[in-house]
Tab-separated table of C-alpha atoms and ligand atoms in Angstrom:
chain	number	residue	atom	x	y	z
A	1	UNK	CA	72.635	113.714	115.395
A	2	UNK	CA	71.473	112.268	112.065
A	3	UNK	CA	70.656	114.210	109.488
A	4	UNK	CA	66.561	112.630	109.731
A	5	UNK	CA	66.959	113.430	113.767
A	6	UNK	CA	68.205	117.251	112.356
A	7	UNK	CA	64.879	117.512	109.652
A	8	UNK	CA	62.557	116.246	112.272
A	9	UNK	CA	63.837	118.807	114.864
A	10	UNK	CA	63.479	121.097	112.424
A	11	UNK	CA	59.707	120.159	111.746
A	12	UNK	CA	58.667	120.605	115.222
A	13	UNK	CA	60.626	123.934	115.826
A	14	UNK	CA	58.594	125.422	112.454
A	15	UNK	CA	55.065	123.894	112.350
A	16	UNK	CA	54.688	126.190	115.452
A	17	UNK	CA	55.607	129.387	113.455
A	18	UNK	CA	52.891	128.697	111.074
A	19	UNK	CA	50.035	128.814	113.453
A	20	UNK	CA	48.097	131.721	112.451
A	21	UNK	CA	47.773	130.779	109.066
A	22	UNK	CA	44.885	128.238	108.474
A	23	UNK	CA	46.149	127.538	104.727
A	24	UNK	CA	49.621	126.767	105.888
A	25	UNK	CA	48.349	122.886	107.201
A	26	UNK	CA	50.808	122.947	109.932
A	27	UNK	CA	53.718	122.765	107.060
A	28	UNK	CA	52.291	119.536	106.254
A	29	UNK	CA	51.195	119.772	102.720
A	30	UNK	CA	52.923	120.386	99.510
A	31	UNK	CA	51.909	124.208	99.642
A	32	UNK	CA	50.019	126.686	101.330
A	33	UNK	CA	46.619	128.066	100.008
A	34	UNK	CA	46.052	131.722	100.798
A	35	UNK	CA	43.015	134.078	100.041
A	36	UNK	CA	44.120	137.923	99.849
A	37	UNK	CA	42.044	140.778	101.364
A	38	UNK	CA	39.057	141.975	98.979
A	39	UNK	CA	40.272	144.941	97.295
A	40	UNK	CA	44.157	144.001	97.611
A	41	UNK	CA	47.052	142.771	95.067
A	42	UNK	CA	49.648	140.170	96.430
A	43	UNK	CA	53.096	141.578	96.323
A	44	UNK	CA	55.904	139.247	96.084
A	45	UNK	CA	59.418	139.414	96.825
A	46	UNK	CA	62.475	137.186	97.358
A	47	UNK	CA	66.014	137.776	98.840
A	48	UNK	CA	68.452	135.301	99.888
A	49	UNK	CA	71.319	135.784	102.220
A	50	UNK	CA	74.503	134.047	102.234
A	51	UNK	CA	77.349	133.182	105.189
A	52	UNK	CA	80.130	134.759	104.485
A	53	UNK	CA	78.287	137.953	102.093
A	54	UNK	CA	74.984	139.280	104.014
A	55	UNK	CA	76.241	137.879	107.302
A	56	UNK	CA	79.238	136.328	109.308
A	57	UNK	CA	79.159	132.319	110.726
A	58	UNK	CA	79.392	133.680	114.163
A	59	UNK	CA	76.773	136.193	114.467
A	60	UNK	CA	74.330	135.031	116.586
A	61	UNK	CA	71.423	132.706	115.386
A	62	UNK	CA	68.873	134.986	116.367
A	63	UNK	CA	69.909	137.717	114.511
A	64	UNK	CA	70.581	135.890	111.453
A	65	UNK	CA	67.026	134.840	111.271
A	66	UNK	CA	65.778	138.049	111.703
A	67	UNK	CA	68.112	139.203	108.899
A	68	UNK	CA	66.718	136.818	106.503
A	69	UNK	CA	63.545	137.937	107.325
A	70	UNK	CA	63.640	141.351	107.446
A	71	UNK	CA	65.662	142.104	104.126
A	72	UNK	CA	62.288	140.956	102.804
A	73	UNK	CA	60.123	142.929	104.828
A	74	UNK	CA	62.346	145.590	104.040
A	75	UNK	CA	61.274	145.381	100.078
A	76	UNK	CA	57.391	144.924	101.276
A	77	UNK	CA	58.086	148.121	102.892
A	78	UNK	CA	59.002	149.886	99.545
A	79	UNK	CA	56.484	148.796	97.703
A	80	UNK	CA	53.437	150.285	100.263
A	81	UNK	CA	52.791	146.490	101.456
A	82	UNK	CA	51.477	145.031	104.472
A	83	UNK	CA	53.297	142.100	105.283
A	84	UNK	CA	51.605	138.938	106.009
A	85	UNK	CA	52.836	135.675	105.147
A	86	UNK	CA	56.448	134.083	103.988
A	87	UNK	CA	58.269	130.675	103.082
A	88	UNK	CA	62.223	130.302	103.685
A	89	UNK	CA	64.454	127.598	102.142
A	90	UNK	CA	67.314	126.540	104.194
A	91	UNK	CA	70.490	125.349	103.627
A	92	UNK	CA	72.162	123.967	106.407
A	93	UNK	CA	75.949	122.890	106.547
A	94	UNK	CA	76.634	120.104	109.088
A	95	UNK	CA	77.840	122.541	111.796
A	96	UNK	CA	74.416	123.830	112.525
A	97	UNK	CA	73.567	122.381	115.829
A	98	UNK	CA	70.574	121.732	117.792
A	99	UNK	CA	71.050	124.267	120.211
A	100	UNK	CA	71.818	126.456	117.029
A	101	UNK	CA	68.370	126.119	114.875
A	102	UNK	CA	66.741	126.667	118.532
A	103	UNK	CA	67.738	129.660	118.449
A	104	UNK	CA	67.325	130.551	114.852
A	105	UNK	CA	63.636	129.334	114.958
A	106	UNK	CA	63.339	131.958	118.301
A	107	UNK	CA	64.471	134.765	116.097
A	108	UNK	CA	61.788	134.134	113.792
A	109	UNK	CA	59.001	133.290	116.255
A	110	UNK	CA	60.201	136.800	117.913
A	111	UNK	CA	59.817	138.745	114.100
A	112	UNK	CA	56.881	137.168	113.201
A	113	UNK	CA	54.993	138.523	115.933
A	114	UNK	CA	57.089	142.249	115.577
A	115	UNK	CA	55.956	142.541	111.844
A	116	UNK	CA	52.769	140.435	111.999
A	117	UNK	CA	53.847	137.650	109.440
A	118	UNK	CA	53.652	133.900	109.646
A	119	UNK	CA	55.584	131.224	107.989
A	120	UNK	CA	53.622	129.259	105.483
A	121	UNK	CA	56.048	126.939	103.883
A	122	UNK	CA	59.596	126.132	102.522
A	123	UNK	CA	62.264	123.568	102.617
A	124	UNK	CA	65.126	122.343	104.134
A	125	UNK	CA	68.154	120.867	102.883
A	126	UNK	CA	71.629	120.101	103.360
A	127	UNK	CA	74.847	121.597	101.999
A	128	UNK	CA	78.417	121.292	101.523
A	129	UNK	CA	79.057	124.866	101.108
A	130	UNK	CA	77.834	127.844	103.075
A	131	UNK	CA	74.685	128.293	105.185
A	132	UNK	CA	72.017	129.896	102.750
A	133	UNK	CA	68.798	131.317	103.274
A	134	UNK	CA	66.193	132.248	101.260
A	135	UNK	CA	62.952	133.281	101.940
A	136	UNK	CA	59.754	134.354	99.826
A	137	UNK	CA	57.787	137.017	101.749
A	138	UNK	CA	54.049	138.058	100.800
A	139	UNK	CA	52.040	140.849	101.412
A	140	UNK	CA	49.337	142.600	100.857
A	141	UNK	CA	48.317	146.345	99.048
A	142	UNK	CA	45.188	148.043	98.244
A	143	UNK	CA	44.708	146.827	93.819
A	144	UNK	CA	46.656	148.568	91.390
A	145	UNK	CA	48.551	151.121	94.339
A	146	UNK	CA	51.612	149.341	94.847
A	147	UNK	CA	55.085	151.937	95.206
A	148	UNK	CA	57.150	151.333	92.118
A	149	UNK	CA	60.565	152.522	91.259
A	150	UNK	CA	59.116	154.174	88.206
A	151	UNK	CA	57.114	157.684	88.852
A	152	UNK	CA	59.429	159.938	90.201
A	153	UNK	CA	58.665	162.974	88.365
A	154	UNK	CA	61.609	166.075	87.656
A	155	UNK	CA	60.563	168.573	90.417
A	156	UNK	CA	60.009	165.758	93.175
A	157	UNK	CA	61.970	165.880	96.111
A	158	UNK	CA	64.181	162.991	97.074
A	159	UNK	CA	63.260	161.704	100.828
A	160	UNK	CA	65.324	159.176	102.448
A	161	UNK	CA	64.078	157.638	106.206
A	162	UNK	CA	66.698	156.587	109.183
A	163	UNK	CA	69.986	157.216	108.801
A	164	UNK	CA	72.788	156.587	106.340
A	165	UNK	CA	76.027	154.532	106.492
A	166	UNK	CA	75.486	152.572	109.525
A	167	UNK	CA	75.526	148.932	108.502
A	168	UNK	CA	78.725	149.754	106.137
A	169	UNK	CA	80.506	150.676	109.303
A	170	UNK	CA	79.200	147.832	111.275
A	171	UNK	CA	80.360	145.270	109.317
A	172	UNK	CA	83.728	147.133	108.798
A	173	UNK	CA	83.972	146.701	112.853
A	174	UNK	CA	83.232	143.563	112.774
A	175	UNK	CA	85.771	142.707	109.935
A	176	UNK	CA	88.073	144.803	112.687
A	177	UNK	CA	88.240	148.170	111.827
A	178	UNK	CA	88.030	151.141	112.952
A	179	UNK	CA	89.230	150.689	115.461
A	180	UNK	CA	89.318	152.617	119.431
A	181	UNK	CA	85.118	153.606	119.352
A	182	UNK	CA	83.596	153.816	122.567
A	183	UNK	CA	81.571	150.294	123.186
A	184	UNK	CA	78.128	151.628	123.034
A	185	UNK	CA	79.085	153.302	119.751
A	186	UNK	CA	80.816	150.181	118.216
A	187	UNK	CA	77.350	147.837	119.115
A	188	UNK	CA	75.265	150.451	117.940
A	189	UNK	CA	77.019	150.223	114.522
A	190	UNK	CA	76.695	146.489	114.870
A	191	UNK	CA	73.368	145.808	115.492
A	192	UNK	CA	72.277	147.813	112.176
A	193	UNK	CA	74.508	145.684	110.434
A	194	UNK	CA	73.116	142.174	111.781
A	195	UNK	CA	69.741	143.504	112.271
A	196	UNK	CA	67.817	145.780	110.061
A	197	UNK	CA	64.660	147.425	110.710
A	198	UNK	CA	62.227	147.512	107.903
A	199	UNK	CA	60.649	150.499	107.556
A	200	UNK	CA	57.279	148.338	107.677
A	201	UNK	CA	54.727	150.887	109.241
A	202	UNK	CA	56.093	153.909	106.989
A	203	UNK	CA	56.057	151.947	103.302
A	204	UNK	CA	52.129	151.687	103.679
A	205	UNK	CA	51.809	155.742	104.631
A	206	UNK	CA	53.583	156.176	101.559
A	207	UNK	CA	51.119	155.169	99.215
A	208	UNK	CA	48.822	157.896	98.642
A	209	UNK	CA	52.148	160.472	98.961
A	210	UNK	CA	55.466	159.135	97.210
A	211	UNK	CA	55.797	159.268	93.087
A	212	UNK	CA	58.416	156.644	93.079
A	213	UNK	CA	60.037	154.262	96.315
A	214	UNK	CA	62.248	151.387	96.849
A	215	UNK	CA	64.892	150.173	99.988
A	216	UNK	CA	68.671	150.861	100.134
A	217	UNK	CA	70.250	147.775	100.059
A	218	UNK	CA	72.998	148.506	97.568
A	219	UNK	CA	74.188	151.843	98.951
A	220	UNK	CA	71.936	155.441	98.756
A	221	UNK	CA	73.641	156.194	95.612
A	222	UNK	CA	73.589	153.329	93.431
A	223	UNK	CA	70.128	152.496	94.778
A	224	UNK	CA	69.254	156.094	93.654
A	225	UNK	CA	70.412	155.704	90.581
A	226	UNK	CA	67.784	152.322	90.398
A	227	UNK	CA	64.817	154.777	90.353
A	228	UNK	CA	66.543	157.002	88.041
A	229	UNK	CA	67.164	154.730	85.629
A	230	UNK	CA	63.374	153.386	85.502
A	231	UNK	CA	61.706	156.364	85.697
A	232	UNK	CA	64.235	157.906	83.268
A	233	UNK	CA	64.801	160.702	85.405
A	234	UNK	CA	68.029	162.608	86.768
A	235	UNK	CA	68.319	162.410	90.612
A	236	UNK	CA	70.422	165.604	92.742
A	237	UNK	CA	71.550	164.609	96.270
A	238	UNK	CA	73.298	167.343	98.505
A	239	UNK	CA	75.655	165.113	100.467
A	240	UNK	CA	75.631	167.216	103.543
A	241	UNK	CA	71.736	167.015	103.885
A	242	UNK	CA	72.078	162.730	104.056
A	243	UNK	CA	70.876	161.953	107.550
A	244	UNK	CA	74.261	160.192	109.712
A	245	UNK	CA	73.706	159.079	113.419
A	246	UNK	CA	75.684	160.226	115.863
A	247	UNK	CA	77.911	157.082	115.808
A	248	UNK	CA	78.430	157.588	112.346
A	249	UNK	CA	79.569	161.230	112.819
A	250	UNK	CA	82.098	160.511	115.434
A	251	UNK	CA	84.069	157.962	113.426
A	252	UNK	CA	83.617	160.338	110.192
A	253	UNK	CA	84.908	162.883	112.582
A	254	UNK	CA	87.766	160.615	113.158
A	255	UNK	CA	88.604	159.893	110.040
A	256	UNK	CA	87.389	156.243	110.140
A	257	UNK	CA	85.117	156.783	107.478
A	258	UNK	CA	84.150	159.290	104.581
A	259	UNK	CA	81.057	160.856	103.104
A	260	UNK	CA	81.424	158.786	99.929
A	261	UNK	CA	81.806	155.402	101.686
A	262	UNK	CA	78.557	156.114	103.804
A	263	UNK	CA	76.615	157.084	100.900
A	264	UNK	CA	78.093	154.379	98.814
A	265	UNK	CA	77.710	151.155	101.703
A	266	UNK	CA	75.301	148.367	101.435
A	267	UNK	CA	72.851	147.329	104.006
A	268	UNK	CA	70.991	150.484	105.100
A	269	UNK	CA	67.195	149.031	104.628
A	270	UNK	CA	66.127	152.687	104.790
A	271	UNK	CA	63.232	153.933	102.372
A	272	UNK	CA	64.083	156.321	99.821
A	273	UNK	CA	61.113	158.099	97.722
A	274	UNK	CA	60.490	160.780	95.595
A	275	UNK	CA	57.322	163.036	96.298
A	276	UNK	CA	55.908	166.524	94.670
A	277	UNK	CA	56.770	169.503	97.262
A	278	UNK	CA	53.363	169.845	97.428
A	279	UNK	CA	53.359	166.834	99.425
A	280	UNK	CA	56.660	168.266	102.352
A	281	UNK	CA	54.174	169.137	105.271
A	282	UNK	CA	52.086	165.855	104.998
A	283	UNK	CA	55.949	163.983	104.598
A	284	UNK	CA	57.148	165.877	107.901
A	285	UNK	CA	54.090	164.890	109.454
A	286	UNK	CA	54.758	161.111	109.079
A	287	UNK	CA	57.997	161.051	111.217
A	288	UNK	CA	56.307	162.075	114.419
A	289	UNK	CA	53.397	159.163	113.846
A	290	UNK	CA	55.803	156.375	112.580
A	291	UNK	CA	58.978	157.417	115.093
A	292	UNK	CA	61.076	156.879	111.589
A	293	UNK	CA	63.087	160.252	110.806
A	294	UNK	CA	62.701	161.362	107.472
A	295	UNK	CA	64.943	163.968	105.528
A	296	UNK	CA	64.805	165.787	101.965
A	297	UNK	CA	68.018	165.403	101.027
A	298	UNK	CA	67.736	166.794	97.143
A	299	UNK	CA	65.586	166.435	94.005
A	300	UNK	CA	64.245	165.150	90.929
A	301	UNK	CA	65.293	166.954	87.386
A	302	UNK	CA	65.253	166.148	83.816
A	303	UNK	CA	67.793	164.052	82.204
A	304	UNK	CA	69.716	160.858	83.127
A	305	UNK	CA	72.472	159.815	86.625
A	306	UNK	CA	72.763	160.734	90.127
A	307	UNK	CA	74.981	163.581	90.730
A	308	UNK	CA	75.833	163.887	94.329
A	309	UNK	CA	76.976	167.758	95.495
A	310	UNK	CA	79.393	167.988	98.385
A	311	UNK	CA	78.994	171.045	100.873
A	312	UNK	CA	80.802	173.305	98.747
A	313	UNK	CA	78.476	172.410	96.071
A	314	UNK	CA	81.361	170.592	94.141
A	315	UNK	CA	80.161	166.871	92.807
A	316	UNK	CA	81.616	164.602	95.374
A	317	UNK	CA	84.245	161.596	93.962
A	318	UNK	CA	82.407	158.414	94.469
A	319	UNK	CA	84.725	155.604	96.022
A	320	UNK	CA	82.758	152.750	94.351
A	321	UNK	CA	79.050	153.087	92.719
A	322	UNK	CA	77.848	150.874	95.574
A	323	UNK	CA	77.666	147.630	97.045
A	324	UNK	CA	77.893	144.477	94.573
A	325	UNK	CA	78.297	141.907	97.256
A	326	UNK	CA	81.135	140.503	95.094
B	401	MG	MG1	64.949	146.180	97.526
């Protein structure tokens, strides 16, 4: 197909997905022109993800949209935002097919109506190197209360949602190892890796109850080590409190993994916050109403770094300080 066939395909697969937004002109203006909620802020965020880094050529379309996606939603999250609107730049090498950006544009017709967000612009172009997305997502928080990484306080516990170490071990299977994990186990892993789940109906509960919040994307510990820094704080975890899922546990178990390559893997999209133990009964309370498990896994003191205690209360030996995608 040519390339204006490909760009007016791509036209009539996204003015759909930008229906519920009045201001978006059906993708046919320069911009979009939004009005926020009385009594909100706009929070923006942008993450781009790259073939080859934040996802593999042959993962499925679907899944790759949703990736792009949800990485963003993932920061809304963190910040106590409600998401509503985004724009995504594409970069599309010449083996992108029809049948292909059918199915990407599905993905994102089937997240936009999971998280409540509509497409309100971008661009499309072509490119000699790898396929790149980007998108801009934009949501919405009540003025002045949006979840920084500054606040934590020393005397704050440190609360992390989900589980730990899954996407690190999914993309480790699918670069192909370890090896011999029973199916279910091995997709399980997978499908955290290629699709993350924003914690998007937690991140707003958050805002009247965490001191400081953002999203693991780096790896618990280096991420961490982000809100110690800006709120010039010291952070304690005890390893052996980190939530793992039971797939993780049976290839730790096996010696497919360790503790410090869990806590030290990129891609989690969990929430991690730091709240006054005042606060522990109205933070248990959340898990129930949001389905989202959430653990204390250590605290807040005075001083700089994240020191990470193994069981035996010895620090535990870091394999890398986390992910750098290079
Ligand atoms: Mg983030």
């Amino acid at each position: 197909m040519t390339r204006r066939g490909e760009f007016e395909l791509i036209a009539k697969l996204f003015a759909p997905l930008s229906k519920r937004e009045p201001g978006a002109f059906a993708l046919t203006d320069d911009a979009a022109a939004l009005k926020p909620k009385p009594g909100h802020d706009i929070v923006l965020t942008t993450d781009a993800i790259v073939e080859g880094v934040h996802f593999l050529r042959d993962d499925p379309p679907e899944t790759i949209a949703r990736k792009a996606l949800r990485v963003n939603l993932s920061d809304l999250a963190a910040k106590g935002a409600t998401p509503r609107a985004y724009l995504l730049t594409a970069a599309f090498p010449s083996w992108i097919s029809d049948d292909w950006l059918e199915a990407f544009a599905a993905g994102l017709k089937a997240d936009q109506k999971t998280f409540g967000v509509t497409l309100v612009g971008g661009d499309t172009v072509a490119t000699p190197g790898p396929l790149t997305l980007n998108v801009a997502a934009i949501g919405e928080v009540p003025s002045g209360k949006m979840l920084r990484r500054a606040g934590a306080e020393p005397g704050d516990d440190v609360w992390v949602s989900g589980t730990i170490g899954d996407a690190a071990l999914g993309l480790a299977l699918l670069k192909g190892g370890p090896a011999s994990l029973p199916e279910k186990t091995r997709s399980a892993l997978i499908a955290r890796y290629r699709v993350p789940e924003p914690r998007a109906s937690l991140g707003p509960l958050l805002l009247a109850i965490a001191h400081a919040c953002l999203d693991i994307s780096d790896g618990l510990a280096a991420d961490l080590g982000h809100i110690g820094e800006v709120s010039k704080v010291a952070i304690e975890i005890q390893a052996g409190d980190v939530p793992l899922s039971p797939a993780a546990r049976t290839v730790l178990a096996a010696g497919g993994t360790t503790l410090s390559d869990l806590l030290t893997g990129g891609d989690d999209y969990e929430l991690a916050f730091t709240a006054p133990a005042s606060s522990r009964t109205r933070i248990e309370a959340l898990a129930p109403k949001t389905k989202v498990p959430l653990t204390r896994i250590g605290s807040v003191a005075k001083g700089r770094g994240v020191r990470i205690l193994a069981p035996g209360g010895e620090a535990l030996p870091l394999s890398r300080a986390g992910y750098t995608h290079f």
